[in-house]
Amino acid sequence: MLNYQFDWSTVTSGKYFEWLASGVKVTLQLSALSIVLAFILGLLIAVMRMSNNRPVRWIAHAYLEFFRNTPLLVQIFFWYFGSYKILPTAVNDWLNSTNFEFAAAVIALTIYTSAFIAEDIRSGVLSIPKEQMEAARSAGFSYLRSMQYIILPQAVRLTVPPLVNQFLNLAKNSSLAMTIGVMELTYQARQVESYTFKGFEAFTAATVVYVAISLVITALVNIYNEKVLNIHKAA
């Protein structure tokens, strides 16, 4: 065991470095696209969850319970192997003509993460005094307009820190996309290990990248807390 020869040049130069760099690029693309779509969908589900229309509220509740309580890996496999059964033929044809593995991963990550984001946003909305909604309705705003212009801007501002935690989780969960052939960072690290038998170096490099992404996002959240929410750390 002690005779193992470390060779960091395997992952810091040459084609294997390029493989890892390519994996980082795909991970960032996958995460960024899924984050944007998950936020939009989560916002919609949160509004539906608080609707006065009972069927709409039930649909949103069922959505949350189903997707929050099933494993992400199962959902990835479902969209990859079973989506053609429920999606329109035109949509399936378009997906197959592009990068279907990437698209399936985006769909799964978006839907899974949106269920958690919806609850974070709903918690933020519930923290807003109900008198503000009543005042908006008294001023002639509809429920949707009240949410759009009065409640949601304040709620989203307050829920940025927990939302960022969901974004961090999504970035880390993107590694599961390797199971359906998406050539993201973990997939490429596995490829490097397979070709070089330098598993320690390959996965250490991948780990460092994931930690770096998390630290950068965490630092941005701390700046947001201090500059926008005026939350300062204790000395």
Short mmCIF file of N, CA, C and O in Angstrom, two decimals, residues 139-220:
data_model
loop_
_atom_site.label_atom_id
_atom_site.label_comp_id
_atom_site.label_asym_id
_atom_site.label_seq_id
_atom_site.Cartn_x
_atom_site.Cartn_y
_atom_site.Cartn_z
N ALA A 139 -56.54 47.41 -2.09
CA ALA A 139 -56.19 48.45 -3.07
C ALA A 139 -56.61 48.07 -4.49
O ALA A 139 -56.37 48.83 -5.43
N GLY A 140 -57.22 46.89 -4.64
CA GLY A 140 -57.74 46.49 -5.94
C GLY A 140 -56.89 45.49 -6.69
O GLY A 140 -57.22 45.13 -7.82
N PHE A 141 -55.80 45.04 -6.10
CA PHE A 141 -54.96 44.04 -6.75
C PHE A 141 -55.64 42.67 -6.67
O PHE A 141 -56.24 42.32 -5.65
N SER A 142 -55.51 41.89 -7.74
CA SER A 142 -55.97 40.51 -7.70
C SER A 142 -54.97 39.69 -6.88
O SER A 142 -53.90 40.18 -6.50
N TYR A 143 -55.33 38.43 -6.61
CA TYR A 143 -54.43 37.57 -5.84
C TYR A 143 -53.09 37.43 -6.55
O TYR A 143 -52.02 37.59 -5.93
N LEU A 144 -53.12 37.15 -7.86
CA LEU A 144 -51.88 36.96 -8.60
C LEU A 144 -51.06 38.24 -8.66
O LEU A 144 -49.82 38.21 -8.54
N ARG A 145 -51.72 39.39 -8.87
CA ARG A 145 -51.00 40.65 -8.92
C ARG A 145 -50.41 41.00 -7.55
O ARG A 145 -49.30 41.56 -7.46
N SER A 146 -51.13 40.68 -6.50
CA SER A 146 -50.62 40.92 -5.15
C SER A 146 -49.37 40.10 -4.89
O SER A 146 -48.39 40.60 -4.33
N MET A 147 -49.41 38.83 -5.35
CA MET A 147 -48.24 37.98 -5.19
C MET A 147 -47.08 38.50 -6.03
O MET A 147 -45.93 38.53 -5.58
N GLN A 148 -47.38 38.92 -7.25
CA GLN A 148 -46.34 39.32 -8.19
C GLN A 148 -45.63 40.60 -7.76
O GLN A 148 -44.38 40.68 -7.83
N TYR A 149 -46.37 41.60 -7.30
CA TYR A 149 -45.80 42.90 -7.05
C TYR A 149 -45.51 43.20 -5.57
O TYR A 149 -44.66 44.04 -5.26
N ILE A 150 -46.19 42.52 -4.67
CA ILE A 150 -46.06 42.86 -3.25
C ILE A 150 -45.36 41.76 -2.45
O ILE A 150 -44.36 42.01 -1.77
N ILE A 151 -45.86 40.53 -2.54
CA ILE A 151 -45.43 39.47 -1.63
C ILE A 151 -44.17 38.77 -2.12
O ILE A 151 -43.17 38.66 -1.38
N LEU A 152 -44.17 38.28 -3.36
CA LEU A 152 -43.05 37.47 -3.84
C LEU A 152 -41.71 38.22 -3.87
O LEU A 152 -40.68 37.63 -3.51
N PRO A 153 -41.66 39.49 -4.27
CA PRO A 153 -40.36 40.19 -4.23
C PRO A 153 -39.73 40.18 -2.83
O PRO A 153 -38.52 39.99 -2.69
N GLN A 154 -40.56 40.36 -1.80
CA GLN A 154 -40.04 40.35 -0.44
C GLN A 154 -39.66 38.92 -0.02
O GLN A 154 -38.62 38.71 0.62
N ALA A 155 -40.50 37.95 -0.39
CA ALA A 155 -40.25 36.57 0.01
C ALA A 155 -38.98 36.02 -0.62
O ALA A 155 -38.18 35.37 0.05
N VAL A 156 -38.79 36.32 -1.91
CA VAL A 156 -37.59 35.83 -2.61
C VAL A 156 -36.34 36.45 -1.99
O VAL A 156 -35.32 35.78 -1.82
N ARG A 157 -36.42 37.72 -1.65
CA ARG A 157 -35.27 38.40 -1.02
C ARG A 157 -34.89 37.70 0.28
O ARG A 157 -33.71 37.52 0.58
N LEU A 158 -35.88 37.28 1.06
CA LEU A 158 -35.60 36.63 2.34
C LEU A 158 -35.16 35.18 2.19
O LEU A 158 -34.46 34.66 3.06
N THR A 159 -35.56 34.55 1.10
CA THR A 159 -35.26 33.12 0.94
C THR A 159 -34.04 32.85 0.09
O THR A 159 -33.76 31.70 -0.23
N VAL A 160 -33.30 33.89 -0.27
CA VAL A 160 -32.09 33.67 -1.08
C VAL A 160 -31.11 32.71 -0.41
O VAL A 160 -30.62 31.78 -1.05
N PRO A 161 -30.78 32.87 0.89
CA PRO A 161 -29.84 31.92 1.51
C PRO A 161 -30.29 30.46 1.43
O PRO A 161 -29.50 29.61 0.99
N PRO A 162 -31.53 30.11 1.85
CA PRO A 162 -31.93 28.71 1.69
C PRO A 162 -32.03 28.27 0.24
O PRO A 162 -31.78 27.10 -0.09
N LEU A 163 -32.37 29.19 -0.66
CA LEU A 163 -32.41 28.84 -2.08
C LEU A 163 -31.01 28.49 -2.58
O LEU A 163 -30.84 27.56 -3.38
N VAL A 164 -30.03 29.22 -2.12
CA VAL A 164 -28.66 28.94 -2.55
C VAL A 164 -28.23 27.56 -2.05
O VAL A 164 -27.49 26.86 -2.73
N ASN A 165 -28.69 27.19 -0.87
CA ASN A 165 -28.39 25.83 -0.39
C ASN A 165 -28.96 24.79 -1.34
O ASN A 165 -28.33 23.75 -1.60
N GLN A 166 -30.15 25.05 -1.87
CA GLN A 166 -30.73 24.13 -2.85
C GLN A 166 -29.90 24.13 -4.14
O GLN A 166 -29.72 23.07 -4.76
N PHE A 167 -29.40 25.29 -4.52
CA PHE A 167 -28.56 25.35 -5.71
C PHE A 167 -27.27 24.56 -5.52
O PHE A 167 -26.79 23.88 -6.43
N LEU A 168 -26.70 24.65 -4.32
CA LEU A 168 -25.50 23.87 -4.01
C LEU A 168 -25.79 22.38 -4.08
O LEU A 168 -25.01 21.60 -4.63
N ASN A 169 -26.93 21.99 -3.51
CA ASN A 169 -27.31 20.58 -3.56
C ASN A 169 -27.49 20.12 -5.00
O ASN A 169 -27.10 19.00 -5.36
N LEU A 170 -28.07 20.98 -5.82
CA LEU A 170 -28.27 20.62 -7.23
C LEU A 170 -26.92 20.42 -7.92
O LEU A 170 -26.75 19.47 -8.69
N ALA A 171 -25.98 21.33 -7.67
CA ALA A 171 -24.66 21.21 -8.30
C ALA A 171 -24.00 19.89 -7.92
O ALA A 171 -23.37 19.23 -8.76
N LYS A 172 -24.15 19.49 -6.67
CA LYS A 172 -23.57 18.21 -6.23
C LYS A 172 -24.37 17.03 -6.76
O LYS A 172 -23.79 16.01 -7.15
N ASN A 173 -25.68 17.18 -6.79
CA ASN A 173 -26.52 16.09 -7.32
C ASN A 173 -26.31 15.86 -8.81
O ASN A 173 -26.61 14.78 -9.32
N SER A 174 -25.77 16.86 -9.49
CA SER A 174 -25.54 16.71 -10.93
C SER A 174 -24.58 15.56 -11.23
O SER A 174 -24.55 15.05 -12.35
N SER A 175 -23.80 15.15 -10.23
CA SER A 175 -22.87 14.03 -10.44
C SER A 175 -23.61 12.73 -10.75
O SER A 175 -23.04 11.83 -11.38
N LEU A 176 -24.88 12.64 -10.32
CA LEU A 176 -25.66 11.43 -10.61
C LEU A 176 -25.96 11.29 -12.10
O LEU A 176 -26.32 10.20 -12.56
N ALA A 177 -25.82 12.36 -12.84
CA ALA A 177 -26.08 12.31 -14.29
C ALA A 177 -25.11 11.39 -15.00
O ALA A 177 -25.37 10.95 -16.12
N MET A 178 -23.99 11.08 -14.36
CA MET A 178 -23.04 10.15 -14.98
C MET A 178 -23.65 8.78 -15.22
O MET A 178 -23.22 8.05 -16.09
N THR A 179 -24.68 8.43 -14.44
CA THR A 179 -25.29 7.10 -14.56
C THR A 179 -26.02 6.91 -15.88
O THR A 179 -26.31 5.77 -16.26
N ILE A 180 -26.35 8.02 -16.56
CA ILE A 180 -27.02 7.89 -17.86
C ILE A 180 -26.11 8.40 -18.98
O ILE A 180 -26.58 8.68 -20.09
N GLY A 181 -24.82 8.54 -18.67
CA GLY A 181 -23.86 8.86 -19.72
C GLY A 181 -23.58 10.33 -19.95
O GLY A 181 -22.93 10.66 -20.96
N VAL A 182 -24.04 11.20 -19.06
CA VAL A 182 -23.70 12.63 -19.21
C VAL A 182 -22.24 12.80 -18.82
O VAL A 182 -21.82 12.40 -17.73
N MET A 183 -21.46 13.42 -19.69
CA MET A 183 -20.02 13.49 -19.49
C MET A 183 -19.63 14.68 -18.61
O MET A 183 -18.87 15.57 -19.01
N GLU A 184 -20.19 14.67 -17.38
CA GLU A 184 -19.86 15.74 -16.44
C GLU A 184 -18.61 15.38 -15.66
O GLU A 184 -17.90 14.43 -16.01
N LEU A 185 -18.32 16.12 -14.60
CA LEU A 185 -17.04 15.98 -13.91
C LEU A 185 -16.80 14.58 -13.34
O LEU A 185 -15.71 14.01 -13.53
N THR A 186 -17.78 14.03 -12.66
CA THR A 186 -17.59 12.70 -12.05
C THR A 186 -17.41 11.63 -13.12
O THR A 186 -16.60 10.71 -12.98
N TYR A 187 -18.15 11.75 -14.21
CA TYR A 187 -18.00 10.82 -15.32
C TYR A 187 -16.58 10.88 -15.87
O TYR A 187 -15.94 9.83 -16.11
N GLN A 188 -16.07 12.08 -16.07
CA GLN A 188 -14.72 12.22 -16.63
C GLN A 188 -13.65 11.75 -15.65
O GLN A 188 -12.64 11.16 -16.07
N ALA A 189 -13.87 11.97 -14.36
CA ALA A 189 -12.92 11.46 -13.37
C ALA A 189 -12.89 9.93 -13.41
O ALA A 189 -11.82 9.31 -13.31
N ARG A 190 -14.05 9.34 -13.58
CA ARG A 190 -14.12 7.88 -13.70
C ARG A 190 -13.40 7.40 -14.96
O ARG A 190 -12.72 6.36 -14.95
N GLN A 191 -13.53 8.16 -16.04
CA GLN A 191 -12.83 7.80 -17.28
C GLN A 191 -11.31 7.88 -17.10
O GLN A 191 -10.58 7.00 -17.57
N VAL A 192 -10.86 8.93 -16.44
CA VAL A 192 -9.42 9.07 -16.20
C VAL A 192 -8.91 7.89 -15.37
O VAL A 192 -7.86 7.32 -15.66
N GLU A 193 -9.68 7.53 -14.35
CA GLU A 193 -9.28 6.39 -13.51
C GLU A 193 -9.22 5.11 -14.31
O GLU A 193 -8.31 4.28 -14.13
N SER A 194 -10.18 4.92 -15.22
CA SER A 194 -10.22 3.70 -16.02
C SER A 194 -9.02 3.58 -16.96
O SER A 194 -8.51 2.49 -17.19
N TYR A 195 -8.58 4.72 -17.49
CA TYR A 195 -7.49 4.70 -18.46
C TYR A 195 -6.11 4.71 -17.80
O TYR A 195 -5.13 4.25 -18.40
N THR A 196 -6.01 5.28 -16.60
CA THR A 196 -4.69 5.47 -16.00
C THR A 196 -4.49 4.68 -14.71
O THR A 196 -3.35 4.58 -14.24
N PHE A 197 -5.59 4.19 -14.12
CA PHE A 197 -5.55 3.53 -12.81
C PHE A 197 -5.05 4.49 -11.72
O PHE A 197 -4.55 4.05 -10.69
N LYS A 198 -5.22 5.78 -11.96
CA LYS A 198 -4.87 6.80 -10.97
C LYS A 198 -6.16 7.35 -10.36
O LYS A 198 -6.49 8.53 -10.48
N GLY A 199 -6.87 6.47 -9.68
CA GLY A 199 -8.16 6.85 -9.12
C GLY A 199 -8.05 7.90 -8.04
O GLY A 199 -8.89 8.81 -7.94
N PHE A 200 -7.01 7.81 -7.21
CA PHE A 200 -6.85 8.79 -6.12
C PHE A 200 -6.68 10.18 -6.69
O PHE A 200 -7.34 11.14 -6.25
N GLU A 201 -5.81 10.34 -7.65
CA GLU A 201 -5.56 11.64 -8.24
C GLU A 201 -6.81 12.18 -8.96
O GLU A 201 -7.16 13.35 -8.83
N ALA A 202 -7.47 11.29 -9.73
CA ALA A 202 -8.63 11.73 -10.52
C ALA A 202 -9.77 12.21 -9.64
O ALA A 202 -10.33 13.29 -9.86
N PHE A 203 -10.09 11.44 -8.62
CA PHE A 203 -11.23 11.81 -7.79
C PHE A 203 -10.87 12.88 -6.76
O PHE A 203 -11.75 13.61 -6.29
N THR A 204 -9.58 13.00 -6.42
CA THR A 204 -9.17 14.14 -5.60
C THR A 204 -9.36 15.44 -6.37
O THR A 204 -9.85 16.44 -5.83
N ALA A 205 -8.99 15.43 -7.65
CA ALA A 205 -9.18 16.62 -8.49
C ALA A 205 -10.66 16.97 -8.59
O ALA A 205 -11.03 18.15 -8.48
N ALA A 206 -11.51 15.96 -8.78
CA ALA A 206 -12.95 16.21 -8.86
C ALA A 206 -13.48 16.77 -7.55
O ALA A 206 -14.29 17.71 -7.53
N THR A 207 -13.00 16.22 -6.44
CA THR A 207 -13.44 16.70 -5.14
C THR A 207 -13.05 18.15 -4.91
O THR A 207 -13.85 18.96 -4.42
N VAL A 208 -11.83 18.50 -5.29
CA VAL A 208 -11.36 19.88 -5.14
C VAL A 208 -12.24 20.84 -5.93
O VAL A 208 -12.59 21.93 -5.46
N VAL A 209 -12.64 20.44 -7.13
CA VAL A 209 -13.49 21.30 -7.96
C VAL A 209 -14.85 21.50 -7.31
O VAL A 209 -15.36 22.63 -7.23
N TYR A 210 -15.46 20.42 -6.82
CA TYR A 210 -16.76 20.54 -6.17
C TYR A 210 -16.68 21.42 -4.93
O TYR A 210 -17.56 22.25 -4.68
N VAL A 211 -15.62 21.26 -4.14
CA VAL A 211 -15.44 22.08 -2.95
C VAL A 211 -15.25 23.55 -3.34
O VAL A 211 -15.82 24.45 -2.71
N ALA A 212 -14.48 23.80 -4.41
CA ALA A 212 -14.24 25.17 -4.86
C ALA A 212 -15.55 25.83 -5.29
O ALA A 212 -15.82 26.99 -4.94
N ILE A 213 -16.38 25.10 -6.02
CA ILE A 213 -17.69 25.64 -6.44
C ILE A 213 -18.53 25.99 -5.22
O ILE A 213 -19.14 27.07 -5.14
N SER A 214 -18.56 25.09 -4.24
CA SER A 214 -19.35 25.32 -3.03
C SER A 214 -18.83 26.52 -2.25
O SER A 214 -19.63 27.34 -1.76
N LEU A 215 -17.51 26.65 -2.13
CA LEU A 215 -16.94 27.76 -1.38
C LEU A 215 -17.23 29.10 -2.05
O LEU A 215 -17.52 30.09 -1.37
N VAL A 216 -17.14 29.14 -3.37
CA VAL A 216 -17.42 30.38 -4.09
C VAL A 216 -18.87 30.80 -3.88
O VAL A 216 -19.16 31.97 -3.56
N ILE A 217 -19.79 29.86 -4.02
CA ILE A 217 -21.21 30.19 -3.84
C ILE A 217 -21.50 30.58 -2.40
O ILE A 217 -22.25 31.53 -2.13
N THR A 218 -20.90 29.89 -1.44
CA THR A 218 -21.09 30.22 -0.03
C THR A 218 -20.58 31.62 0.28
O THR A 218 -21.21 32.39 1.02
N ALA A 219 -19.43 31.98 -0.30
CA ALA A 219 -18.89 33.32 -0.09
C ALA A 219 -19.83 34.39 -0.65
O ALA A 219 -20.04 35.44 -0.02
N LEU A 220 -20.42 34.12 -1.80
CA LEU A 220 -21.37 35.06 -2.38
C LEU A 220 -22.61 35.21 -1.50
O LEU A 220 -23.14 36.31 -1.35
#
